[in-house]
Short mmCIF file of C-alpha atoms in Angstrom, two decimals:
data_model
loop_
_atom_site.label_atom_id
_atom_site.label_comp_id
_atom_site.label_asym_id
_atom_site.label_seq_id
_atom_site.Cartn_x
_atom_site.Cartn_y
_atom_site.Cartn_z
CA MET A 1 -27.33 8.78 -28.58
CA THR A 2 -25.74 9.50 -31.93
CA GLU A 3 -24.16 12.95 -31.39
CA LEU A 4 -21.52 11.93 -33.92
CA ILE A 5 -19.24 14.14 -36.02
CA PRO A 6 -19.00 13.62 -38.92
CA ALA A 7 -22.58 12.44 -39.26
CA PRO A 8 -22.93 8.82 -40.41
CA ARG A 9 -25.03 7.82 -43.40
CA SER A 10 -27.49 5.93 -41.22
CA ALA A 11 -27.89 5.09 -37.54
CA THR A 12 -30.66 2.89 -36.18
CA ALA A 13 -31.22 2.77 -32.43
CA GLY A 14 -31.71 -0.40 -30.42
CA SER A 15 -33.15 -0.81 -26.93
CA GLY A 16 -30.24 -1.62 -24.64
CA GLU A 17 -26.54 -1.09 -24.15
CA VAL A 18 -23.22 -2.95 -24.15
CA ARG A 19 -21.18 -2.63 -20.99
CA LEU A 20 -17.43 -2.79 -21.15
CA THR A 21 -16.03 -4.50 -18.06
CA ARG A 22 -12.80 -6.06 -16.89
CA ARG A 23 -13.95 -9.28 -18.58
CA SER A 24 -14.44 -7.61 -21.98
CA ARG A 25 -12.07 -8.59 -24.75
CA LEU A 26 -10.97 -7.01 -28.00
CA HIS A 27 -10.75 -9.51 -30.85
CA ALA A 28 -9.67 -8.94 -34.44
CA ASP A 29 -8.91 -10.90 -37.57
CA THR A 30 -5.44 -10.86 -39.08
CA ALA A 31 -6.18 -7.92 -41.39
CA THR A 32 -7.39 -5.68 -38.54
CA GLN A 33 -4.68 -6.34 -35.96
CA GLY A 34 -3.23 -2.85 -36.45
CA VAL A 35 -6.60 -1.25 -35.74
CA ALA A 36 -6.99 -3.45 -32.66
CA HIS A 37 -3.60 -2.32 -31.33
CA TRP A 38 -4.56 1.35 -31.82
CA LEU A 39 -8.05 1.00 -30.34
CA GLY A 40 -6.87 -1.12 -27.43
CA ALA A 41 -4.15 1.37 -26.50
CA ALA A 42 -6.55 4.32 -26.72
CA LEU A 43 -9.28 2.67 -24.65
CA ARG A 44 -6.98 1.11 -22.05
CA GLN A 45 -5.43 4.45 -21.14
CA ALA A 46 -8.82 6.19 -20.98
CA THR A 47 -10.83 3.48 -19.20
CA GLY A 48 -8.28 1.55 -17.21
CA LEU A 49 -9.84 -1.69 -18.49
CA PRO A 50 -7.44 -4.46 -19.57
CA LEU A 51 -9.24 -5.27 -22.87
CA PRO A 52 -6.92 -8.16 -23.80
CA GLU A 53 -6.60 -8.78 -27.52
CA GLY A 54 -7.45 -12.05 -29.21
CA ARG A 55 -7.66 -13.44 -32.73
CA GLY A 56 -11.29 -14.55 -32.76
CA PRO A 57 -14.65 -13.77 -31.14
CA ASP A 58 -15.54 -15.35 -27.82
CA ASP A 59 -18.32 -15.12 -25.27
CA ALA A 60 -16.55 -12.69 -22.99
CA GLU A 61 -18.81 -10.04 -21.53
CA GLY A 62 -19.15 -6.88 -23.66
CA GLY A 63 -16.56 -7.85 -26.26
CA ILE A 64 -15.44 -5.67 -29.18
CA GLY A 65 -14.87 -7.37 -32.52
CA LEU A 66 -13.04 -5.99 -35.54
CA ARG A 67 -13.04 -7.71 -38.93
CA LEU A 68 -13.21 -7.26 -42.68
CA ALA A 69 -16.53 -7.85 -44.43
CA PRO A 70 -16.91 -8.69 -48.12
CA GLY A 71 -19.13 -6.30 -49.98
CA LEU A 72 -18.21 -3.14 -48.10
CA GLY A 73 -16.29 -0.36 -49.87
CA PRO A 74 -12.64 0.51 -49.15
CA GLU A 75 -13.40 2.98 -46.34
CA GLU A 76 -16.94 1.84 -45.59
CA TYR A 77 -17.81 0.38 -42.20
CA ARG A 78 -20.71 -1.13 -40.31
CA LEU A 79 -20.93 -0.90 -36.51
CA VAL A 80 -23.40 -3.12 -34.69
CA SER A 81 -23.85 -2.90 -30.92
CA ASP A 82 -26.25 -5.50 -29.52
CA GLY A 83 -26.61 -8.21 -26.91
CA SER A 84 -23.50 -10.02 -28.13
CA GLY A 85 -21.20 -6.97 -27.88
CA VAL A 86 -19.86 -4.48 -30.39
CA LEU A 87 -18.82 -5.53 -33.90
CA VAL A 88 -17.06 -3.18 -36.32
CA GLU A 89 -16.73 -4.43 -39.90
CA GLY A 90 -15.08 -2.67 -42.81
CA GLY A 91 -14.26 -3.23 -46.44
CA THR A 92 -10.60 -2.65 -45.56
CA ALA A 93 -8.64 -2.00 -42.40
CA ALA A 94 -9.20 1.72 -43.08
CA GLY A 95 -12.95 1.22 -42.91
CA VAL A 96 -12.60 -0.67 -39.63
CA PHE A 97 -10.42 2.15 -38.30
CA TRP A 98 -13.06 4.77 -39.08
CA GLY A 99 -15.63 2.57 -37.38
CA ALA A 100 -13.35 2.39 -34.34
CA GLN A 101 -13.27 6.19 -34.28
CA THR A 102 -17.06 6.18 -34.18
CA LEU A 103 -17.02 3.67 -31.34
CA ARG A 104 -14.73 5.96 -29.37
CA GLN A 105 -17.20 8.83 -29.83
CA LEU A 106 -20.05 6.64 -28.62
CA LEU A 107 -18.18 5.96 -25.37
CA GLY A 108 -18.26 9.65 -24.45
CA PRO A 109 -15.74 12.50 -24.13
CA ASP A 110 -13.70 10.83 -21.40
CA ALA A 111 -12.74 8.09 -23.87
CA TYR A 112 -10.32 10.70 -25.28
CA ARG A 113 -8.38 11.13 -22.06
CA ARG A 114 -4.95 9.66 -21.38
CA ALA A 115 -5.79 8.24 -17.96
CA PRO A 116 -9.04 7.11 -16.33
CA LEU A 117 -10.80 9.71 -14.21
CA ASP A 118 -12.74 7.08 -12.27
CA ARG A 119 -11.69 3.43 -12.30
CA ASP A 120 -15.15 2.40 -11.06
CA ARG A 121 -16.94 4.06 -13.96
CA VAL A 122 -19.25 1.94 -16.08
CA TRP A 123 -18.45 2.32 -19.78
CA THR A 124 -21.40 1.71 -22.12
CA VAL A 125 -22.20 1.70 -25.82
CA PRO A 126 -25.87 2.04 -26.79
CA HIS A 127 -27.40 -0.73 -28.87
CA LEU A 128 -27.51 0.56 -32.44
CA THR A 129 -26.52 -0.15 -36.03
CA ILE A 130 -24.48 2.35 -38.04
CA GLN A 131 -23.79 2.11 -41.77
CA ASP A 132 -21.28 4.65 -42.96
CA ALA A 133 -18.91 5.52 -45.81
CA PRO A 134 -17.12 8.68 -46.92
CA ARG A 135 -18.27 10.94 -49.73
CA PHE A 136 -14.72 11.78 -50.88
CA ARG A 137 -11.48 9.79 -51.04
CA TRP A 138 -9.37 12.93 -50.35
CA ARG A 139 -10.32 14.52 -47.02
CA GLY A 140 -7.36 16.72 -46.35
CA LEU A 141 -5.72 19.17 -44.01
CA MET A 142 -2.75 21.28 -45.08
CA LEU A 143 -0.45 22.42 -42.28
CA ASP A 144 2.15 25.08 -43.03
CA VAL A 145 5.19 24.42 -40.83
CA ALA A 146 7.47 26.69 -42.88
CA ARG A 147 6.20 30.05 -41.63
CA HIS A 148 6.07 28.89 -38.01
CA PHE A 149 7.72 25.59 -37.22
CA MET A 150 5.66 22.98 -35.37
CA PRO A 151 7.80 20.47 -33.47
CA LYS A 152 7.34 16.81 -34.26
CA GLU A 153 5.14 16.13 -31.23
CA GLY A 154 2.73 18.80 -32.43
CA VAL A 155 2.55 17.22 -35.87
CA LEU A 156 1.82 13.80 -34.37
CA ARG A 157 -0.91 15.41 -32.27
CA TYR A 158 -2.51 16.88 -35.39
CA LEU A 159 -2.49 13.48 -37.04
CA ASP A 160 -4.47 12.19 -34.05
CA LEU A 161 -6.89 15.10 -34.36
CA MET A 162 -7.30 14.39 -38.07
CA ALA A 163 -7.98 10.72 -37.40
CA ALA A 164 -10.59 11.59 -34.78
CA HIS A 165 -12.44 13.52 -37.50
CA LYS A 166 -11.98 10.89 -40.24
CA LEU A 167 -9.63 13.08 -42.30
CA ASN A 168 -7.16 11.02 -44.30
CA VAL A 169 -4.71 13.24 -46.23
CA PHE A 170 -2.09 15.34 -44.44
CA HIS A 171 -0.63 17.93 -46.82
CA PHE A 172 2.73 18.76 -45.24
CA HIS A 173 3.92 22.21 -46.37
CA LEU A 174 7.63 21.82 -45.66
CA THR A 175 9.40 24.66 -47.49
CA ASP A 176 8.87 28.34 -48.15
CA ASP A 177 10.67 31.68 -48.12
CA GLN A 178 10.61 31.72 -44.31
CA GLY A 179 12.08 28.29 -43.65
CA TRP A 180 13.17 24.89 -44.97
CA ARG A 181 11.94 22.13 -42.66
CA ILE A 182 13.17 18.77 -44.04
CA GLU A 183 16.67 17.32 -43.81
CA ILE A 184 18.21 16.64 -47.24
CA GLN A 185 21.48 14.75 -46.82
CA ARG A 186 23.10 15.77 -50.08
CA HIS A 187 22.34 19.46 -49.46
CA PRO A 188 22.99 20.00 -45.73
CA ARG A 189 22.93 23.82 -45.86
CA LEU A 190 19.18 23.68 -46.57
CA THR A 191 18.72 23.01 -42.86
CA GLU A 192 21.98 24.44 -41.52
CA ILE A 193 21.11 27.84 -42.98
CA GLY A 194 17.62 27.60 -44.47
CA SER A 195 15.78 26.24 -41.42
CA TRP A 196 15.98 29.37 -39.25
CA ARG A 197 15.56 33.11 -39.51
CA ALA A 198 16.99 35.87 -37.34
CA ARG A 199 13.66 37.48 -36.47
CA THR A 200 9.97 37.28 -37.34
CA LYS A 201 7.29 39.79 -38.28
CA THR A 202 4.51 39.78 -35.69
CA GLY A 203 1.10 40.04 -37.33
CA HIS A 204 0.42 41.10 -40.91
CA ARG A 205 3.37 42.31 -42.98
CA ALA A 206 2.18 45.93 -42.49
CA SER A 207 2.54 45.53 -38.73
CA PRO A 208 5.36 47.52 -37.11
CA LEU A 209 5.95 44.71 -34.59
CA TRP A 210 8.81 42.18 -34.66
CA GLU A 211 9.84 39.26 -32.52
CA ASP A 212 13.58 39.86 -32.30
CA LYS A 213 14.76 36.33 -31.65
CA PRO A 214 15.73 33.49 -33.99
CA HIS A 215 12.97 31.15 -35.09
CA GLY A 216 13.44 27.78 -36.71
CA GLY A 217 13.60 24.04 -36.65
CA TYR A 218 13.43 21.09 -39.02
CA TYR A 219 12.56 17.42 -39.18
CA THR A 220 15.34 14.89 -39.53
CA ARG A 221 14.91 12.01 -41.93
CA ASP A 222 14.02 9.77 -39.00
CA ASP A 223 11.49 12.34 -37.79
CA ILE A 224 9.86 12.20 -41.22
CA ARG A 225 9.86 8.40 -41.20
CA GLU A 226 8.20 8.46 -37.79
CA ILE A 227 5.56 10.97 -38.90
CA VAL A 228 4.77 8.98 -42.05
CA ALA A 229 4.56 5.70 -40.09
CA TYR A 230 2.41 7.27 -37.37
CA ALA A 231 0.07 8.63 -40.05
CA ALA A 232 -0.10 5.26 -41.83
CA GLU A 233 -1.15 3.55 -38.59
CA ARG A 234 -4.09 5.99 -38.63
CA HIS A 235 -4.81 5.43 -42.33
CA ILE A 236 -3.64 8.93 -43.20
CA THR A 237 -1.50 9.60 -46.28
CA VAL A 238 1.18 12.29 -45.95
CA VAL A 239 1.63 14.39 -49.10
CA PRO A 240 4.84 16.48 -48.92
CA GLU A 241 5.11 19.91 -50.50
CA ILE A 242 8.44 21.24 -51.78
CA ASP A 243 7.86 24.66 -53.34
CA VAL A 244 9.19 25.51 -56.82
CA PRO A 245 9.95 27.87 -58.50
CA GLY A 246 8.58 30.59 -56.19
CA HIS A 247 8.44 30.70 -52.38
CA SER A 248 12.12 29.65 -52.41
CA GLN A 249 14.17 32.31 -50.63
CA ALA A 250 15.16 29.96 -47.78
CA ALA A 251 16.70 27.58 -50.33
CA ILE A 252 18.42 30.44 -52.17
CA ALA A 253 19.80 31.80 -48.90
CA ALA A 254 21.39 28.39 -48.31
CA TYR A 255 22.58 27.89 -51.91
CA PRO A 256 22.82 31.31 -53.64
CA GLU A 257 23.54 29.72 -57.04
CA LEU A 258 19.89 28.62 -57.16
CA GLY A 259 18.76 32.23 -57.58
CA ASN A 260 18.97 34.68 -60.46
CA THR A 261 22.56 35.67 -59.89
CA ASP A 262 22.78 37.86 -62.99
CA VAL A 263 20.02 40.11 -61.61
CA ILE A 264 20.67 40.36 -57.87
CA ASP A 265 23.40 39.52 -55.39
CA THR A 266 21.90 36.29 -54.07
CA THR A 267 24.74 35.91 -51.55
CA SER A 268 23.21 38.83 -49.64
CA LEU A 269 19.89 37.04 -49.11
CA SER A 270 18.90 35.52 -45.79
CA VAL A 271 15.88 33.47 -44.83
CA TRP A 272 12.93 35.84 -45.17
CA ASP A 273 11.59 37.29 -41.93
CA THR A 274 8.32 38.77 -43.13
CA TRP A 275 5.23 37.72 -45.12
CA GLY A 276 3.82 38.21 -48.59
CA ILE A 277 4.84 37.33 -52.14
CA ASN A 278 8.60 37.23 -52.47
CA PRO A 279 10.37 38.40 -55.67
CA ASN A 280 13.34 36.05 -55.20
CA VAL A 281 12.58 32.94 -57.23
CA LEU A 282 14.61 30.03 -58.57
CA ALA A 283 16.68 30.47 -61.71
CA PRO A 284 15.51 28.29 -64.65
CA THR A 285 18.91 26.63 -65.07
CA ASP A 286 20.04 23.04 -65.47
CA ASN A 287 21.87 23.39 -62.15
CA THR A 288 18.59 24.26 -60.41
CA LEU A 289 16.80 21.32 -62.02
CA ARG A 290 19.53 18.88 -60.98
CA PHE A 291 19.57 20.30 -57.45
CA TYR A 292 15.83 19.81 -56.97
CA GLU A 293 15.89 16.40 -58.62
CA GLY A 294 18.28 15.45 -55.82
CA VAL A 295 15.90 16.94 -53.27
CA PHE A 296 12.93 15.05 -54.71
CA GLU A 297 14.91 11.79 -54.82
CA GLU A 298 15.29 11.97 -51.06
CA VAL A 299 11.67 13.08 -50.64
CA LEU A 300 10.47 10.03 -52.57
CA GLU A 301 12.55 7.78 -50.30
CA LEU A 302 10.74 9.15 -47.26
CA PHE A 303 7.19 9.62 -48.52
CA PRO A 304 5.43 6.70 -50.26
CA SER A 305 2.44 8.84 -51.26
CA GLU A 306 1.01 8.70 -54.78
CA PHE A 307 1.12 12.51 -55.00
CA VAL A 308 3.97 14.96 -54.43
CA HIS A 309 3.08 18.64 -54.18
CA VAL A 310 5.39 21.10 -55.91
CA GLY A 311 3.71 24.39 -55.01
CA GLY A 312 3.90 26.34 -58.25
CA ASP A 313 1.98 29.36 -56.94
CA GLU A 314 2.80 33.05 -56.58
CA CYS A 315 5.95 33.11 -58.69
CA PRO A 316 6.72 36.72 -59.70
CA LYS A 317 8.43 36.96 -63.09
CA ASP A 318 10.28 40.28 -62.69
CA GLN A 319 13.71 38.71 -62.14
CA TRP A 320 13.24 36.39 -65.11
CA ARG A 321 12.33 39.37 -67.31
CA ARG A 322 15.59 41.06 -66.32
CA SER A 323 17.74 37.93 -66.39
CA GLU A 324 19.68 37.23 -69.55
CA THR A 325 20.03 33.61 -68.41
CA ALA A 326 16.26 33.25 -68.16
CA GLN A 327 15.69 35.05 -71.47
CA ALA A 328 18.23 32.79 -73.18
CA ARG A 329 16.36 29.74 -71.89
CA ILE A 330 13.07 31.16 -73.23
CA ARG A 331 14.66 31.56 -76.67
CA GLU A 332 16.33 28.14 -76.50
CA LEU A 333 13.04 26.40 -75.70
CA GLY A 334 10.98 28.46 -78.15
CA LEU A 335 8.70 29.74 -75.41
CA ALA A 336 6.44 32.76 -75.74
CA ASP A 337 7.16 34.42 -72.40
CA GLU A 338 7.97 34.01 -68.72
CA ASP A 339 4.60 32.41 -67.96
CA GLU A 340 5.47 29.60 -70.36
CA LEU A 341 8.89 29.37 -68.70
CA GLN A 342 7.19 28.61 -65.39
CA SER A 343 5.03 26.02 -67.14
CA TRP A 344 8.20 24.42 -68.56
CA PHE A 345 9.68 24.31 -65.06
CA ILE A 346 6.62 22.55 -63.62
CA LYS A 347 6.32 20.19 -66.60
CA HIS A 348 9.92 19.09 -66.08
CA PHE A 349 9.09 17.82 -62.59
CA ASP A 350 5.76 16.47 -63.76
CA ALA A 351 7.62 14.21 -66.21
CA TRP A 352 10.34 13.45 -63.67
CA LEU A 353 7.82 12.31 -61.04
CA SER A 354 5.74 10.39 -63.57
CA ALA A 355 8.81 8.43 -64.65
CA ARG A 356 9.14 7.29 -61.04
CA GLY A 357 5.54 6.23 -60.63
CA ARG A 358 4.39 9.32 -58.75
CA ARG A 359 1.95 12.07 -59.60
CA LEU A 360 2.52 15.80 -59.41
CA ILE A 361 -0.01 18.04 -57.71
CA GLY A 362 0.30 21.81 -57.42
CA TRP A 363 -1.64 24.98 -56.75
CA ASP A 364 -3.94 26.07 -59.56
CA GLU A 365 -1.37 28.42 -61.15
CA ILE A 366 0.24 25.31 -62.64
CA LEU A 367 -2.67 25.15 -65.11
CA GLU A 368 -1.20 28.12 -66.96
CA GLY A 369 0.57 26.72 -69.99
CA GLY A 370 -0.98 23.26 -69.75
CA LEU A 371 -0.36 20.14 -67.69
CA ALA A 372 0.63 16.55 -68.34
CA GLU A 373 -2.18 14.01 -68.22
CA GLY A 374 -1.50 12.61 -64.76
CA ALA A 375 -1.01 15.90 -62.89
CA ALA A 376 -3.58 17.14 -60.38
CA VAL A 377 -4.53 20.59 -59.13
CA SER A 378 -5.18 22.10 -55.71
CA SER A 379 -7.77 24.78 -56.50
CA TRP A 380 -7.13 27.60 -54.02
CA ARG A 381 -7.95 30.85 -55.83
CA GLY A 382 -11.66 30.05 -55.77
CA TYR A 383 -13.47 27.42 -57.79
CA ALA A 384 -12.37 28.53 -61.28
CA GLY A 385 -9.08 26.64 -61.34
CA GLY A 386 -10.76 23.45 -60.20
CA ILE A 387 -13.51 23.79 -62.79
CA ALA A 388 -10.97 24.38 -65.57
CA ALA A 389 -8.83 21.45 -64.43
CA ALA A 390 -11.75 19.02 -64.18
CA ARG A 391 -13.02 20.04 -67.62
CA ALA A 392 -9.53 19.42 -69.00
CA GLY A 393 -9.52 15.93 -67.50
CA HIS A 394 -7.29 16.61 -64.48
CA ASP A 395 -8.01 15.46 -60.95
CA VAL A 396 -8.78 18.24 -58.51
CA VAL A 397 -8.67 18.88 -54.77
CA MET A 398 -11.02 21.74 -53.91
CA CYS A 399 -9.60 24.11 -51.28
CA PRO A 400 -10.83 27.61 -52.23
CA GLU A 401 -9.42 30.31 -49.96
CA GLN A 402 -12.74 32.10 -49.57
CA GLN A 403 -14.27 28.95 -48.07
CA VAL A 404 -11.71 26.74 -46.31
CA TYR A 405 -8.62 28.81 -45.53
CA LEU A 406 -8.82 28.45 -41.78
CA ASP A 407 -6.29 31.21 -41.15
CA HIS A 408 -9.11 33.58 -42.15
CA ARG A 409 -10.99 35.14 -39.24
CA GLN A 410 -13.99 33.47 -37.65
CA ASP A 411 -15.93 36.56 -36.58
CA PRO A 412 -16.02 40.28 -37.44
CA GLY A 413 -15.67 41.29 -33.79
CA PRO A 414 -12.79 43.50 -32.62
CA GLU A 415 -11.52 40.86 -30.17
CA GLU A 416 -10.70 38.32 -32.89
CA PRO A 417 -6.93 37.71 -32.71
CA VAL A 418 -4.83 38.97 -35.66
CA PRO A 419 -7.81 39.05 -38.07
CA ILE A 420 -6.87 37.85 -41.55
CA GLY A 421 -9.08 37.69 -44.65
CA TRP A 422 -12.81 37.25 -44.90
CA VAL A 423 -15.08 36.22 -42.06
CA ARG A 424 -15.63 32.48 -42.29
CA THR A 425 -17.89 31.33 -39.49
CA LEU A 426 -18.58 27.78 -38.38
CA GLU A 427 -21.79 27.90 -40.38
CA ASP A 428 -20.01 29.22 -43.48
CA VAL A 429 -17.64 26.23 -43.42
CA TYR A 430 -20.53 23.85 -42.80
CA ARG A 431 -22.29 25.15 -45.92
CA PHE A 432 -19.20 24.81 -48.13
CA GLU A 433 -19.80 22.61 -51.18
CA PRO A 434 -16.66 21.12 -52.78
CA VAL A 435 -18.23 20.12 -56.12
CA PRO A 436 -19.20 23.13 -58.26
CA PRO A 437 -22.65 22.77 -59.83
CA GLU A 438 -21.22 23.83 -63.20
CA LEU A 439 -19.50 20.47 -63.60
CA THR A 440 -21.16 17.62 -65.44
CA PRO A 441 -21.26 14.22 -63.67
CA ASP A 442 -18.27 13.04 -65.74
CA GLU A 443 -16.31 16.20 -64.91
CA ALA A 444 -17.29 16.01 -61.23
CA ARG A 445 -15.67 12.58 -61.00
CA HIS A 446 -12.33 14.38 -61.25
CA VAL A 447 -12.95 16.06 -57.88
CA LEU A 448 -10.90 13.77 -55.65
CA GLY A 449 -12.15 15.61 -52.62
CA THR A 450 -11.46 18.65 -50.54
CA GLN A 451 -8.96 20.11 -48.13
CA ALA A 452 -8.81 22.80 -45.43
CA ASN A 453 -5.63 24.87 -45.30
CA LEU A 454 -3.84 26.30 -42.25
CA TRP A 455 -1.28 28.94 -43.21
CA THR A 456 0.68 29.91 -40.12
CA GLU A 457 2.06 33.42 -40.72
CA VAL A 458 0.11 34.67 -37.70
CA MET A 459 0.02 31.39 -35.75
CA GLU A 460 3.12 31.26 -33.58
CA ASP A 461 2.33 28.11 -31.61
CA HIS A 462 -0.01 25.13 -31.44
CA ALA A 463 -2.58 27.02 -29.34
CA ARG A 464 -3.00 29.60 -32.13
CA VAL A 465 -3.25 26.80 -34.70
CA ASP A 466 -5.91 25.12 -32.56
CA TYR A 467 -7.87 28.35 -32.29
CA GLN A 468 -7.95 28.87 -36.05
CA ALA A 469 -8.64 25.21 -36.84
CA PHE A 470 -11.37 24.40 -34.33
CA PRO A 471 -14.29 24.12 -34.26
CA ARG A 472 -14.34 24.85 -38.00
CA LEU A 473 -12.29 21.76 -38.85
CA ALA A 474 -15.07 19.65 -37.35
CA ALA A 475 -17.57 21.27 -39.74
CA PHE A 476 -15.18 20.77 -42.62
CA ALA A 477 -14.72 17.10 -41.71
CA GLU A 478 -18.46 16.57 -41.97
CA VAL A 479 -18.52 18.27 -45.38
CA ALA A 480 -15.69 16.00 -46.55
CA TRP A 481 -17.11 12.77 -45.13
CA SER A 482 -20.89 12.94 -44.95
CA ALA A 483 -23.49 12.79 -47.72
CA LEU A 484 -24.98 16.20 -46.95
CA PRO A 485 -27.81 17.92 -48.82
CA ALA A 486 -27.30 21.11 -50.80
CA PRO A 487 -25.69 23.90 -48.73
CA ALA A 488 -28.88 25.88 -48.13
CA GLU A 489 -30.70 22.74 -46.98
CA ARG A 490 -28.13 21.59 -44.43
CA ASP A 491 -29.27 21.27 -40.84
CA PHE A 492 -26.84 23.63 -39.16
CA ALA A 493 -28.93 23.74 -35.99
CA GLY A 494 -28.60 19.95 -35.77
CA PHE A 495 -24.85 20.23 -36.32
CA GLN A 496 -24.63 22.79 -33.51
CA ARG A 497 -26.49 20.41 -31.22
CA ARG A 498 -24.00 17.67 -32.01
CA MET A 499 -21.13 20.13 -31.56
CA ALA A 500 -22.29 20.73 -27.98
CA ALA A 501 -21.25 17.14 -27.29
CA HIS A 502 -18.18 17.38 -29.50
CA TYR A 503 -16.75 20.30 -27.52
CA GLY A 504 -16.43 17.85 -24.62
CA ARG A 505 -14.29 15.59 -26.81
CA LEU A 506 -12.12 18.54 -27.86
CA ASP A 507 -11.75 19.55 -24.21
CA ALA A 508 -10.59 16.03 -23.32
CA LEU A 509 -8.09 16.19 -26.17
CA GLY A 510 -6.75 19.53 -24.93
CA VAL A 511 -7.73 21.46 -28.06
CA ALA A 512 -7.59 25.25 -27.58
CA TYR A 513 -10.59 25.88 -29.85
CA ARG A 514 -12.50 29.14 -30.26
CA PRO A 515 -15.47 29.01 -27.88
CA PRO A 516 -18.90 29.71 -29.43
CA THR A 517 -19.11 32.86 -27.29
CA GLY A 518 -15.87 34.29 -28.62
CA PRO A 519 -12.16 34.26 -27.74
CA LEU A 520 -11.07 33.78 -24.17
CA PRO A 521 -8.90 36.58 -22.74
CA TRP A 522 -5.65 34.68 -23.34
CA GLN A 523 -6.64 33.88 -26.93
CA ARG A 524 -6.78 37.54 -27.93
CA ARG A 525 -3.84 39.44 -29.45
CA PRO A 526 -4.59 43.11 -28.71
CA GLY A 527 -2.55 45.55 -30.76
CA VAL A 528 -1.29 43.01 -33.31
CA LEU A 529 -2.23 44.18 -36.79
CA GLY A 530 -4.06 41.78 -39.10
CA ARG A 531 -5.46 42.14 -42.61
CA PRO A 532 -9.25 41.82 -42.44
CA VAL A 533 -11.18 41.91 -45.71
CA ASP A 534 -14.63 43.43 -45.44
CA GLY A 535 -17.76 42.09 -47.05
CA PRO A 536 -18.66 38.61 -48.23
CA PRO A 537 -16.04 36.64 -50.15
CA PRO A 538 -16.51 36.08 -53.88
CA SER A 539 -18.69 33.07 -54.56
CA ARG A 540 -16.42 31.69 -57.29
#
């Protein structure tokens, strides 16, 4: 009856069922009209029922009501299915939306299809009462579209998949050494040159294989507006990432003056075609700062999110050590070394964003040298960065690579495609705990939530992304939403039972997930070299 994912806080069964018929109506108050439009469209295409919308409840058979309810939290909802129909109440429209997602699950897997399979089918919702609310306010998914570009339709699809799992933050990794994916009007060469590469390494960077054809693509400003609006309709916030000062070769290839021109011939650089940590980083010059201020001005126009991600990770300092321009800046600013120079670079944009009412977030390397009060940290190199940030009073999103990097392999078997990193099974992800026990209750309040990351070096299309994401993203969604017990006490067998039903939903959605029995023949990548890491990952 309640094979729901993520698991709700409480579900109490009744003794009957609500039948949706051609007489059933969908009614909403003014504040929930947007949710009604979304739910009506989804259910009409799946069921073939008319479900006309109205502004207030009526006595129509098997009606669905949506409304706000005083006393419920911002994303909290209550779903009641009884003799009078189905009523979904929420503290805000977001809460009602999450309740509508639960209602869709209760209708069965075919409620996720785009056309009715049987127009004579009887659609039912069991009588029950569900009370539910999320554990964390930040329930995120990071998608890297820089290494392998995902066309707009694929991004919109992932927003739907996120919504179906009650995830609400889409971290959009838009720039890197291998590609620049967002149109910037004042700097057109970022997409004219920086959005495509001549060829692509196939597999891990040690692989001898190449795909010898151009790869690229980017999102126009209108594409971005559409993506942000589509996400907002699903109560998902889009957080853009523009990488500085490392991971920037695509930008330098487009505008060579951004690089360390007194150390290397930056005009010879092209968009990078392989993987790893790139030595070509931005020059710490006023010209570079002004250039990226212009980039961020356009980014702020397109993304209304509170946070803007600036990367800040994996910035080798070798060119700065050899650059007289960089060394002169260190002396001018009275800095101790190149590490403090990177901190100065990040702090500049921290202050710049703060002055415009936004907040900087970056990978945990940005802690080195200190942060401004409002900045937040994505803790990826384990838990240590998040613990240090929370103890220093900074907000944290926990996304440790040894737990929730979904590009890492799911099984030690030889048929796993392009195996990267540690083995992280479905159960491993289900037992992930975002809040380290070392934190005091006051420190733990700085943990905004958690995020799973999908880096796409070895994911060339949406089917490969699906395979790496699912079913583990379903387990992650439950960790992010549900009030679960301590990791060792979690009922993984119960989760597996619920997943048996959830696979039917994923099938209806066309998700190319990894089957529990292992990869299907067409999901394998024989002969493509990965980078498996043996043994268990470090615990911290």
